Short mmCIF file of C-alpha atoms and ligand atoms in Angstrom, two decimals:
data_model
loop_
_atom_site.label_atom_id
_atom_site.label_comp_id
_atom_site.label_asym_id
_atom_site.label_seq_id
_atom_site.Cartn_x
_atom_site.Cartn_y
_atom_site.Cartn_z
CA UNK A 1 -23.36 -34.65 -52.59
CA UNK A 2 -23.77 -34.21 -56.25
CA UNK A 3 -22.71 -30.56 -55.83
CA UNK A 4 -23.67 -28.36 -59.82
CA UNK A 5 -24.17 -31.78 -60.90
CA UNK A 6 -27.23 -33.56 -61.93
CA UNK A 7 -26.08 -37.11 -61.20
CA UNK A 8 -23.21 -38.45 -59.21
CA UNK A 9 -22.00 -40.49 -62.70
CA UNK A 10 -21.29 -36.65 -64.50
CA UNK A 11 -19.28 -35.46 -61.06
CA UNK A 12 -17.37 -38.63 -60.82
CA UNK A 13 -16.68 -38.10 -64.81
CA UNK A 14 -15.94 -34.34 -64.17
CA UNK A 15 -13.49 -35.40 -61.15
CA UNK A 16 -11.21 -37.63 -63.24
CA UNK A 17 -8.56 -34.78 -64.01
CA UNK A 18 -8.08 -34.63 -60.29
CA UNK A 19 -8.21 -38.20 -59.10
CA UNK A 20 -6.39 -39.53 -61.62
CA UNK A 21 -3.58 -36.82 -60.73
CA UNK A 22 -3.48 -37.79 -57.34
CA UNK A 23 -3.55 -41.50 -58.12
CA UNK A 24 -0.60 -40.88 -60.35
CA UNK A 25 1.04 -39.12 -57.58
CA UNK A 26 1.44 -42.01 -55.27
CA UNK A 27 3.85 -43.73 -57.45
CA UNK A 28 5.54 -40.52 -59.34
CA UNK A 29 6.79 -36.93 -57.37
CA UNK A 30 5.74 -33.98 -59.59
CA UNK A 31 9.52 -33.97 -61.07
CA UNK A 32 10.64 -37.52 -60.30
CA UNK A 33 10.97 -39.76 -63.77
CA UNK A 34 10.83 -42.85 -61.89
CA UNK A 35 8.06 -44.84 -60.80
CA UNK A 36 8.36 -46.37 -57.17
CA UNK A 37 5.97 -48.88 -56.29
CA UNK A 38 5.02 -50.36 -52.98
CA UNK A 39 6.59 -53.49 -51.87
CA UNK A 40 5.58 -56.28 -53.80
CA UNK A 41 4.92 -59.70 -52.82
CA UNK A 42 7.83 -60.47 -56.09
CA UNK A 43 10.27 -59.88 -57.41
CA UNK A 44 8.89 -57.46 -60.11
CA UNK A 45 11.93 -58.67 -63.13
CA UNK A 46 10.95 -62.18 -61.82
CA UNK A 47 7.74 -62.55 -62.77
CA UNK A 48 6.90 -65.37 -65.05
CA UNK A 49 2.91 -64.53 -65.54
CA UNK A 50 0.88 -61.83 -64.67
CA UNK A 51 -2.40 -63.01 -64.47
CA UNK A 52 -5.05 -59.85 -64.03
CA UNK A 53 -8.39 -61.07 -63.23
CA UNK A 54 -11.34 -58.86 -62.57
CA UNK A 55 -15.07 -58.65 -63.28
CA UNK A 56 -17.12 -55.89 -65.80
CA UNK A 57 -15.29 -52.52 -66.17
CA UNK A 58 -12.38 -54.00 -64.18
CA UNK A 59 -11.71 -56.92 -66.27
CA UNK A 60 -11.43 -54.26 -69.37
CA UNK A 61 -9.04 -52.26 -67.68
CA UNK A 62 -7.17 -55.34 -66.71
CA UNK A 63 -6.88 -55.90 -70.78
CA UNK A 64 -5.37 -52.78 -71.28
CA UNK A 65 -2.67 -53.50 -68.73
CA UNK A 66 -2.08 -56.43 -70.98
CA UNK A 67 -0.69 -54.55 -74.16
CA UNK A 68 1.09 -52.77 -71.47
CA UNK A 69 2.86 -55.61 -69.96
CA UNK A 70 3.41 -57.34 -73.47
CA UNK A 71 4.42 -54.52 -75.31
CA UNK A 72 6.62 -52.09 -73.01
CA UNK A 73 7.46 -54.65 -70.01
CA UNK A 74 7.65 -57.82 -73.06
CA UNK A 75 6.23 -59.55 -70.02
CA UNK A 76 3.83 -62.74 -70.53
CA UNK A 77 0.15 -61.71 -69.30
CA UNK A 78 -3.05 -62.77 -69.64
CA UNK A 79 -6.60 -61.67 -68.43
CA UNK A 80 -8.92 -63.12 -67.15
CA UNK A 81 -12.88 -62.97 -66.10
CA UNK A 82 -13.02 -63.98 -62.27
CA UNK A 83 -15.74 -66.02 -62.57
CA UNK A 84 -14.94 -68.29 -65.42
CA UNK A 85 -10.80 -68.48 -64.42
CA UNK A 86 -11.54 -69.61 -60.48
CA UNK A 87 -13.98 -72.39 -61.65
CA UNK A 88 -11.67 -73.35 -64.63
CA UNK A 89 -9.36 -73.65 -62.16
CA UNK A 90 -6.60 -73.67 -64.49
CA UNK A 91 -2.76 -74.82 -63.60
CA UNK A 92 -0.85 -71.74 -62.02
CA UNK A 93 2.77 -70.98 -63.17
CA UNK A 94 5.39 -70.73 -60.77
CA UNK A 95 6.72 -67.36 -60.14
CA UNK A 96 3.75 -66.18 -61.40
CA UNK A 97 1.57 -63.01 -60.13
CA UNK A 98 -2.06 -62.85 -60.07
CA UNK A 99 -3.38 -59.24 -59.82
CA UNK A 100 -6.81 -58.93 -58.37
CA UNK A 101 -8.73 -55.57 -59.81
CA UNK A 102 -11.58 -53.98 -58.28
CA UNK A 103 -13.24 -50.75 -57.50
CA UNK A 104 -14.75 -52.13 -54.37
CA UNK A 105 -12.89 -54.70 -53.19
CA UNK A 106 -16.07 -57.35 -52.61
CA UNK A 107 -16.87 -58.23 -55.80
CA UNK A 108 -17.74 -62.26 -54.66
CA UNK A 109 -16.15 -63.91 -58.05
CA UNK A 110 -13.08 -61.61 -57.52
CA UNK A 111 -12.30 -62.58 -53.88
CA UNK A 112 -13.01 -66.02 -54.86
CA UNK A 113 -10.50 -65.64 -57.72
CA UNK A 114 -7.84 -63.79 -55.51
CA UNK A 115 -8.25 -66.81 -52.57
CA UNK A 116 -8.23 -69.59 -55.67
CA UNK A 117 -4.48 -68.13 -55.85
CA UNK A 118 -3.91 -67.69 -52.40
CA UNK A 119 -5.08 -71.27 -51.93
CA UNK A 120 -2.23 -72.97 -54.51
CA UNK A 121 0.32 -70.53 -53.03
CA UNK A 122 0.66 -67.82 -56.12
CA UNK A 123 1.59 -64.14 -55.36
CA UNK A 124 -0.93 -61.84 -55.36
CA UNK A 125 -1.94 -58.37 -55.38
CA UNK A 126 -4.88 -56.49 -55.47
CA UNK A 127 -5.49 -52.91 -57.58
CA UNK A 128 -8.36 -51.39 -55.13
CA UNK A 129 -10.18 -48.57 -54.88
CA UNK A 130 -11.41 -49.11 -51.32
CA UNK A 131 -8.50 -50.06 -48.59
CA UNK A 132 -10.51 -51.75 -45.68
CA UNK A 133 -11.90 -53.88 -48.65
CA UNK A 134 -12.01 -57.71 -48.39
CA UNK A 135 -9.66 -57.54 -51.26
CA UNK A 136 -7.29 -55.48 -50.14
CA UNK A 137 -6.68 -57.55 -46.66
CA UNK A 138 -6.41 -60.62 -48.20
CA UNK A 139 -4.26 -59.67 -50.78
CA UNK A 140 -0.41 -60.36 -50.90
CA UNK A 141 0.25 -56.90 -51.86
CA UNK A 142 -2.46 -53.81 -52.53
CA UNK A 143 -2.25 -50.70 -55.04
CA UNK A 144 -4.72 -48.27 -54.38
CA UNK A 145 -6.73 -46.50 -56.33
CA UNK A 146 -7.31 -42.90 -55.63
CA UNK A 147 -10.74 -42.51 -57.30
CA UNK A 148 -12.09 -41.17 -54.00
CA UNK A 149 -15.75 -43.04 -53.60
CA UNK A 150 -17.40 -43.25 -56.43
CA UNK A 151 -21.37 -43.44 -55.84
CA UNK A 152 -22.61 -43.97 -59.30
CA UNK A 153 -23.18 -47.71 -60.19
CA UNK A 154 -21.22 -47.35 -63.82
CA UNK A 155 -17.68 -47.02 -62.67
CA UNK A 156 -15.94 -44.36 -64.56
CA UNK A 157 -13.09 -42.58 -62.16
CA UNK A 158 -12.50 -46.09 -60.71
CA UNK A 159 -11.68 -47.29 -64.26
CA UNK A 160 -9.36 -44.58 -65.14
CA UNK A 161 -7.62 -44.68 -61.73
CA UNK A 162 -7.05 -48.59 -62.23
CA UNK A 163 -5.45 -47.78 -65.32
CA UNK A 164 -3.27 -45.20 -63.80
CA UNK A 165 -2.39 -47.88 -61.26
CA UNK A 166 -1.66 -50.51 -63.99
CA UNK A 167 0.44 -47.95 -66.39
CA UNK A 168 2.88 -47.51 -63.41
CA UNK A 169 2.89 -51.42 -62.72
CA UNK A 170 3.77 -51.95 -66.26
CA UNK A 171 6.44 -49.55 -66.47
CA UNK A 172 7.52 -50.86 -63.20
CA UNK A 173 8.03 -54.58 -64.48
CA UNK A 174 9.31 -52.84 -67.84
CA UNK A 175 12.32 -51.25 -66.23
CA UNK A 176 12.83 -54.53 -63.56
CA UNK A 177 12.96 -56.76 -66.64
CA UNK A 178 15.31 -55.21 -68.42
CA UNK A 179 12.71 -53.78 -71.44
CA UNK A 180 11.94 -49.78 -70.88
CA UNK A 181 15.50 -47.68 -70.60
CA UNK A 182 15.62 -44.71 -68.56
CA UNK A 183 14.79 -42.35 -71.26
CA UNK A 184 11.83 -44.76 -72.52
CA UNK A 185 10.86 -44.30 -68.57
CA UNK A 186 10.55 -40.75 -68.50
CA UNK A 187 9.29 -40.30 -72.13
CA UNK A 188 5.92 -42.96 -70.36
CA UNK A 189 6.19 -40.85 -66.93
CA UNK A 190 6.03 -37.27 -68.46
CA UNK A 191 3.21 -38.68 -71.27
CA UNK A 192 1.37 -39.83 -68.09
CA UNK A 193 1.89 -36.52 -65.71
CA UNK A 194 0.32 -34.61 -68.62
CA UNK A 195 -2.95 -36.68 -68.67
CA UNK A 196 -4.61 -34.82 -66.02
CA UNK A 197 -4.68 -31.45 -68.50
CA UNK A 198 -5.46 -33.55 -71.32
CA UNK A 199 -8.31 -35.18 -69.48
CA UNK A 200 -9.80 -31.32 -68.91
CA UNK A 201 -9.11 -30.71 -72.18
CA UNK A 202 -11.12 -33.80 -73.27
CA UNK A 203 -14.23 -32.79 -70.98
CA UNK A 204 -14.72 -29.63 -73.00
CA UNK A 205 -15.79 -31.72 -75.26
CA UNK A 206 -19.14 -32.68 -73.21
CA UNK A 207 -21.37 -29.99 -75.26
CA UNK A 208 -20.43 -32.11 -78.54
CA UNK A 209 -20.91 -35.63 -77.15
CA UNK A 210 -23.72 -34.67 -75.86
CA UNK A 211 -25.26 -33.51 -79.21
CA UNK A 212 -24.15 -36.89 -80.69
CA UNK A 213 -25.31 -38.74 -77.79
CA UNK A 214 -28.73 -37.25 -78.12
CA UNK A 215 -28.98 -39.05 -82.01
CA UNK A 216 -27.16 -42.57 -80.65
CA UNK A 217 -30.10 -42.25 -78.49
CA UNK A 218 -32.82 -43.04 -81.29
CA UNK A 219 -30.58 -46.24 -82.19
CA UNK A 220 -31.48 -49.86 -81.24
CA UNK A 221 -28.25 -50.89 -81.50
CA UNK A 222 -24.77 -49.82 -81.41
CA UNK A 223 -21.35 -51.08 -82.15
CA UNK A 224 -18.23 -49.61 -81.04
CA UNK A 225 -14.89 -50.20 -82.71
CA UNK A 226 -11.10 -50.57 -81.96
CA UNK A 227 -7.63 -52.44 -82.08
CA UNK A 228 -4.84 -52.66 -79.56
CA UNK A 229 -5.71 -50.70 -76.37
CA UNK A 230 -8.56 -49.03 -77.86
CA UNK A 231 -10.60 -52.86 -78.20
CA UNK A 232 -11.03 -52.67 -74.35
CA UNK A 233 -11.97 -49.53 -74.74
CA UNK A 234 -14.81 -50.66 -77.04
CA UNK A 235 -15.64 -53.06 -75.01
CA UNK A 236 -16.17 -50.50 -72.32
CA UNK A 237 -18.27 -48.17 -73.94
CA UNK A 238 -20.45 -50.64 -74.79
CA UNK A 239 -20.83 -51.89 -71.42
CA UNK A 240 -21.39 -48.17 -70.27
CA UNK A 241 -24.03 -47.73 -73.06
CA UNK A 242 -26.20 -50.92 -72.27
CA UNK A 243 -26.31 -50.71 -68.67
CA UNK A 244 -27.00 -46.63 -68.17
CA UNK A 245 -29.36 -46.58 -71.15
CA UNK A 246 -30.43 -49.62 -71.88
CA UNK A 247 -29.42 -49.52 -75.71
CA UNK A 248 -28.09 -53.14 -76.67
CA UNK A 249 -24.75 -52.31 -77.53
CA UNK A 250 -21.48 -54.34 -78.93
CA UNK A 251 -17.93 -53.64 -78.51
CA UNK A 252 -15.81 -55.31 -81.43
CA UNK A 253 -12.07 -55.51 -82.35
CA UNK A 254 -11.74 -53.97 -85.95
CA UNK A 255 -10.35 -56.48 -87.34
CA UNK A 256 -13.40 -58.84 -86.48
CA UNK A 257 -15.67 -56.73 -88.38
CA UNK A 258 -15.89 -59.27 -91.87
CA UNK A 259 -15.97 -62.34 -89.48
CA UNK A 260 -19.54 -61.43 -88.36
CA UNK A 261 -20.50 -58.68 -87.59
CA UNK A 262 -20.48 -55.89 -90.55
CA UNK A 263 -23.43 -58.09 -91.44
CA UNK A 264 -25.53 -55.40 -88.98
CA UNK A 265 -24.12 -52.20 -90.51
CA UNK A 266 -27.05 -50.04 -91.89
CA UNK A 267 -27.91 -46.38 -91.90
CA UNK A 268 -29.98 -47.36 -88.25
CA UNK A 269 -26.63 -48.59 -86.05
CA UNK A 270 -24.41 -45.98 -85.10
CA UNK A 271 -20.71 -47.18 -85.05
CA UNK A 272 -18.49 -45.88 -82.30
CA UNK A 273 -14.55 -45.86 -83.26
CA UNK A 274 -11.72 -45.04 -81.11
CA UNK A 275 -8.68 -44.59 -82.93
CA UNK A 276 -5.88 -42.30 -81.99
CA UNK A 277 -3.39 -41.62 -85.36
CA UNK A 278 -0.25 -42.48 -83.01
CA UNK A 279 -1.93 -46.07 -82.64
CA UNK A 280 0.84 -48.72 -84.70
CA UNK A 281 -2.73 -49.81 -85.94
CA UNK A 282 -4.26 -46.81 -87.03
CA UNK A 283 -4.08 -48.06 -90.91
CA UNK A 284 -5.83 -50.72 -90.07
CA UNK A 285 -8.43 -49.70 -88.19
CA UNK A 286 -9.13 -46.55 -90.64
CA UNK A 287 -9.27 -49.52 -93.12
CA UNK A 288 -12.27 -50.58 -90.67
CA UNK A 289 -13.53 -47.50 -90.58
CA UNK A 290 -13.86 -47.08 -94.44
CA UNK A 291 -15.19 -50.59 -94.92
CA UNK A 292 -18.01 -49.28 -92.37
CA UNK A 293 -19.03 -46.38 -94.30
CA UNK A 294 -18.71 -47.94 -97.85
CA UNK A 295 -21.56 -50.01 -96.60
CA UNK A 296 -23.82 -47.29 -95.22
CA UNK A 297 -22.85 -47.37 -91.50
CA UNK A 298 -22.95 -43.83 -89.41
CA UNK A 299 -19.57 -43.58 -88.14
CA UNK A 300 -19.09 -41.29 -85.01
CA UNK A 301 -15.15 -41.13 -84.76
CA UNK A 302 -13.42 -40.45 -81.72
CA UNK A 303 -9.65 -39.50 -82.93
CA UNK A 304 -6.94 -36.71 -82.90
CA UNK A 305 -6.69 -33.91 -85.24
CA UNK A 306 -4.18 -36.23 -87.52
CA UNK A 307 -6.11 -39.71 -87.56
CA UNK A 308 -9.23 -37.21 -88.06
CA UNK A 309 -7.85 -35.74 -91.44
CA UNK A 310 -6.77 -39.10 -92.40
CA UNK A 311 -9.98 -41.22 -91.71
CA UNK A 312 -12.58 -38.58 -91.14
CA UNK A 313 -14.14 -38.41 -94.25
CA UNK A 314 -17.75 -40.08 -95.28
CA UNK A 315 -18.00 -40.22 -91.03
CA UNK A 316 -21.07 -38.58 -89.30
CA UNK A 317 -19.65 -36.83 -86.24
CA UNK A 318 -15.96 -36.51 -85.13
CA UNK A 319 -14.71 -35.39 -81.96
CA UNK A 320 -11.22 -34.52 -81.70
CA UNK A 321 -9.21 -35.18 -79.42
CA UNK A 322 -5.87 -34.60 -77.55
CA UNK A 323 -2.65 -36.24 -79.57
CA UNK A 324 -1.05 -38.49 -77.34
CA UNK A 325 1.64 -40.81 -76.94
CA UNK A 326 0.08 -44.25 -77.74
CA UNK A 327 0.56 -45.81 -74.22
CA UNK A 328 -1.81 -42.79 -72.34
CA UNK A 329 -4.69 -43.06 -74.85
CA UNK A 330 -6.81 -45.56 -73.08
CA UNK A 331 -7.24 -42.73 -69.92
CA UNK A 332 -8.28 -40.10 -72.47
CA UNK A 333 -10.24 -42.23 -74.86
CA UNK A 334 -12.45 -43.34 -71.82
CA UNK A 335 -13.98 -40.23 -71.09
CA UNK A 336 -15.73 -39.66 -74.42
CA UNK A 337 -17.25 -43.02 -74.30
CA UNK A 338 -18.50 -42.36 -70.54
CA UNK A 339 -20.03 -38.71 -71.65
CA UNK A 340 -21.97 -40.75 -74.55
CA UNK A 341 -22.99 -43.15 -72.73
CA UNK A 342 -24.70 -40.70 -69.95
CA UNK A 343 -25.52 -38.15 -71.85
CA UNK A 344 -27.53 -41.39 -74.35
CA UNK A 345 -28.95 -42.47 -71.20
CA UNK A 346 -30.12 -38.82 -69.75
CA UNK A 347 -31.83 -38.42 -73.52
CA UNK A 348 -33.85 -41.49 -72.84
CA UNK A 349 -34.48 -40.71 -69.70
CA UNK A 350 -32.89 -43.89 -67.65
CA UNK A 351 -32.04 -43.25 -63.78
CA UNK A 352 -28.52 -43.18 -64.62
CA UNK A 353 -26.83 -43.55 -61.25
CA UNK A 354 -29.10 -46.64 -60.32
CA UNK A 355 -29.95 -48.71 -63.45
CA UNK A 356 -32.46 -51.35 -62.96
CA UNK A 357 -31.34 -54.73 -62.33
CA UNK A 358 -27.67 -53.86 -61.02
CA UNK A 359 -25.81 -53.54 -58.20
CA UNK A 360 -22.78 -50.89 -56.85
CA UNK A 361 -20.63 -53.78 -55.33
CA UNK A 362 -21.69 -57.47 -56.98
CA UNK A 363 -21.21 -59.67 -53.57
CA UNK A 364 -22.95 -62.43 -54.47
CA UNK A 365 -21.82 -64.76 -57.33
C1 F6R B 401 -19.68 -51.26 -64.95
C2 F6R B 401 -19.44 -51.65 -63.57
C3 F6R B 401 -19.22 -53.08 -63.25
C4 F6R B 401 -18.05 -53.24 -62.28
C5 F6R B 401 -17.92 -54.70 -61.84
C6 F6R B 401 -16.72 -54.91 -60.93
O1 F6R B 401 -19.82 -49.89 -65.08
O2 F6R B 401 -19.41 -50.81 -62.71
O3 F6R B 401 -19.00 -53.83 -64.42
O4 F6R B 401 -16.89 -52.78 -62.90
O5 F6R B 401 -19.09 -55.09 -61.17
O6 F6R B 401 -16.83 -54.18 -59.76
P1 F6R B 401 -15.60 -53.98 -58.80
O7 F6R B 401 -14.60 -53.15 -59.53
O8 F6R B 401 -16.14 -53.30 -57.58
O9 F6R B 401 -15.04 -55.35 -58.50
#
C-alpha cells in the first residue's frame, strides 16, 4: 500500500535512498572499490558500440549512460528511441552491444528493438526492473534493477535505479578498456556509495519544491534547462511535468536556447535549470541562465551552494543542493524534478498515479 503517503508516485520518490542503495549493492560490497558485474554476453574492453535503446524515461536514462561511456569508459555509444531505431533498421557493428532498458520489461517497441538485435546476431543485454520480464528472458545478458515494483505510472525509482545500473556498467567498460585507473575507480565507487545519504538529504527539500511547484502550477508552459548529463535530465522533468500535470512542458539543451527557443521566454514561462557548479559546463550554462533572465524569464535554479552563489542572482527560486562529484549528479538532480513535477500536478489537482491517456507497461506499439 501507499503506507503515510498520499500517492504511490511520493512513496516510490521517498523510497529512492533505499532502492537505489540496494541496487548499488549488487555490483559493489559496502567496502569493496571495485565494481563486479554479472557475466556478460562480451567481452566488456571489446566492445566496439554500445547501443542503449529504450522508450520515455528509459531512453533518457539511457542518454546519461552515454556521457558515461564516452567520457569515463572513452567508449563509442549511442542512444537510441526503440521505436524509430528497430524500423530504421540501421546496419549493426560487429562486436557491438545493444543494451535494452526498461522498467517493465514489455514495453512492445523495446522487445521489438532487443529481438531486431537478436535477429542479426548482436550481443545484447537488458537493464530491467522486473526479472520474469519478456525482456529479461530474451536477453543475452540481464542487469536488474532493484527499484522494487513501482505502481505509479511516472517512473521515478525505476529511473534512478537504471542509472545506478548504467554508472556501474560504465565504470565497468571504463576499467576493461583501459580508461578509469584504480584510483579513478574508487574516487566513482565511493561518489556513488554516498548517493543514498545525499538522496535523503535532497528529499528534505520537498517543503521548498513544493512551494515552487505550487507557482509552476499557474504556468502554461514550461522549459527546463541543461548541458551534459543534466540535458537528459531536462528532458525528464519535462516529461514528468506534462504527463502528471498536464502542463505542456519542454526540455532543452542550454546551448539551444538562441536557436529557437528563447523566443518563448516571458515573465509567464517558468524556466527549470539543473546545473551542478562541478559540471565542466557550468560557465556555460550559467551563461544560459543569465541570457534567460536578461530577457525577463523566471528562473527556478536547481544547483549546489557554489554554482548557486555564482549564477543565482536575478533567479526566482533556488534550491540547493548536495555538491557532488560530476558523474553522480544525474541520481540527485532527478529527484527535485520528480517532487515538482508531483507536487505541480497535486496543485492542479491531476490523478497523479494514473494520468489520463497512459499506460504502466506500453505493450502495444
Ligand atoms: C514516464 C514513463 C514512461 C516509461 C516508458 C518505458 O514517466 O514512465 O515514459 O519510462 O513507457 O517503460 P519501460 O521502462 O517499462 O519500458
Amino acid at each position: 500500500g501507499k503506507g503515510e503517503y498520499r500517492h504511490f508516485m511520493l512513496k516510490e520518490i521517498y523510497e529512492q535512498p533505499a532502492v537505489i542503495g540496494d541496487t548499488l549493492h549488487t555490483f559493489l560490497n559496502p567496502l569493496g572499490q571495485r565494481v563486479r558485474l554479472p557475466e556478460l554476453p562480451v567481452d566488456p574492453g571489446g566492445v566496439s558500440r554500445v547501443t542503449l535503446t529504450a522508450c520515455g524515461t528509459a531512453f533518457y536514462a539511457g542518454m546519461v549512460a552515454r556521457y558515461w561511456l564516452e567520457q569515463e569508459a572513452r567508449q563509442p555509444a549511442e542512444v537510441e528511441i526503440a521505436s524509430e531505431w528497430r524500423y530504421r533498421a540501421p546496419p549493426l557493428a560487429d562486436d557491438g552491444l545493444v543494451t535494452a532498458i526498461s522498467q517493465s520489461g514489455e514495453t512492445a517497441d523495446t522487445l521489438g528493438a532487443l529481438r531486431f538485435a537478436r535477429e542479426r546476431g548482436a550481443a545484447t543485454l537488458g537493464v530491467v526492473n522486473v526479472p520474469e520480464s519478456t525482456i529479461a528472458r530474451e536477453a543475452g545478458g540481464v542487469m536488474q534493477t532493484l527499484a522494487g515494483p513501482e505502481i505509479g505510472v511516472a517512473s521515478t525509482k525505476a529511473f534512478t535505479t537504471q542509472l545506478t545500473v548504467l554508472a556501474c556498467q560504465a565504470i565497468a567498460m571504463g576499467r576493461a578498456r583501459g580508461t578509469i585507473s584504480p584510483e579513478r575507480e574508487e574516487a566513482l565507487t565511493n561518489a556513488l556509495l554516498e548517493v543514498p545519504a545525499r538522496a535523503a538529504e535532497v528529499l528534505n527539500h520537498d517543503g521548498r519544491i513544493q512551494r515552487i511547484a505550487e507557482w509552476v502550477a499557474a504556468a502554461r508552459d514550461v522549459l527546463y534547462l541543461g548541458r551534459g548529463t543534466m540535458y537528459p535530465l531536462a528532458l525528464e522533468g519535462a516529461l514528468k511535468l506534462k504527463e502528471i500535470s498536464y502542463i505542456h512542458a519542454e526540455g532543452y539543451a542550454g546551448g539551444e536556447m538562441k536557436h529557437g527557443p528563447i523566443a518563448l521566454i516571458d515573465e509567464g514561462v517558468p524556466v527549470i535549470v539543473c546545473a551542478p557548479s562541478t559540471s565542466p559546463v557550468f560557465d556555460k550554462m550559467a551563461g544560459n541562465v543569465q541570457e534567460t533572465i536578461a530577457r525577463g524569464g523566471k528562473v527556478v535554479l536547481f544547483s549546489d551552494r557554489e554554482g548557486l552563489e555564482r549564477m543565482g542572482e536575478g533567479a526566482t527560486a533556488c534550491v540547493e543542493l548536495p555538491k557532488v562529484d560530476p558523474f553522480v549528479a544525474p541520481l540527485l538532480y532527478a529527484i527535485p524534478v520528480q517532487l515538482l513535477a508531483y507536487h505541480a500536478a497535486v496543485a492542479k489537482g491531476t490523478d497523479v498515479d494514473q494520468p489520463r491517456n497512459l499506460a504502466k507497461a506500453v505493450t502495444v506499439e
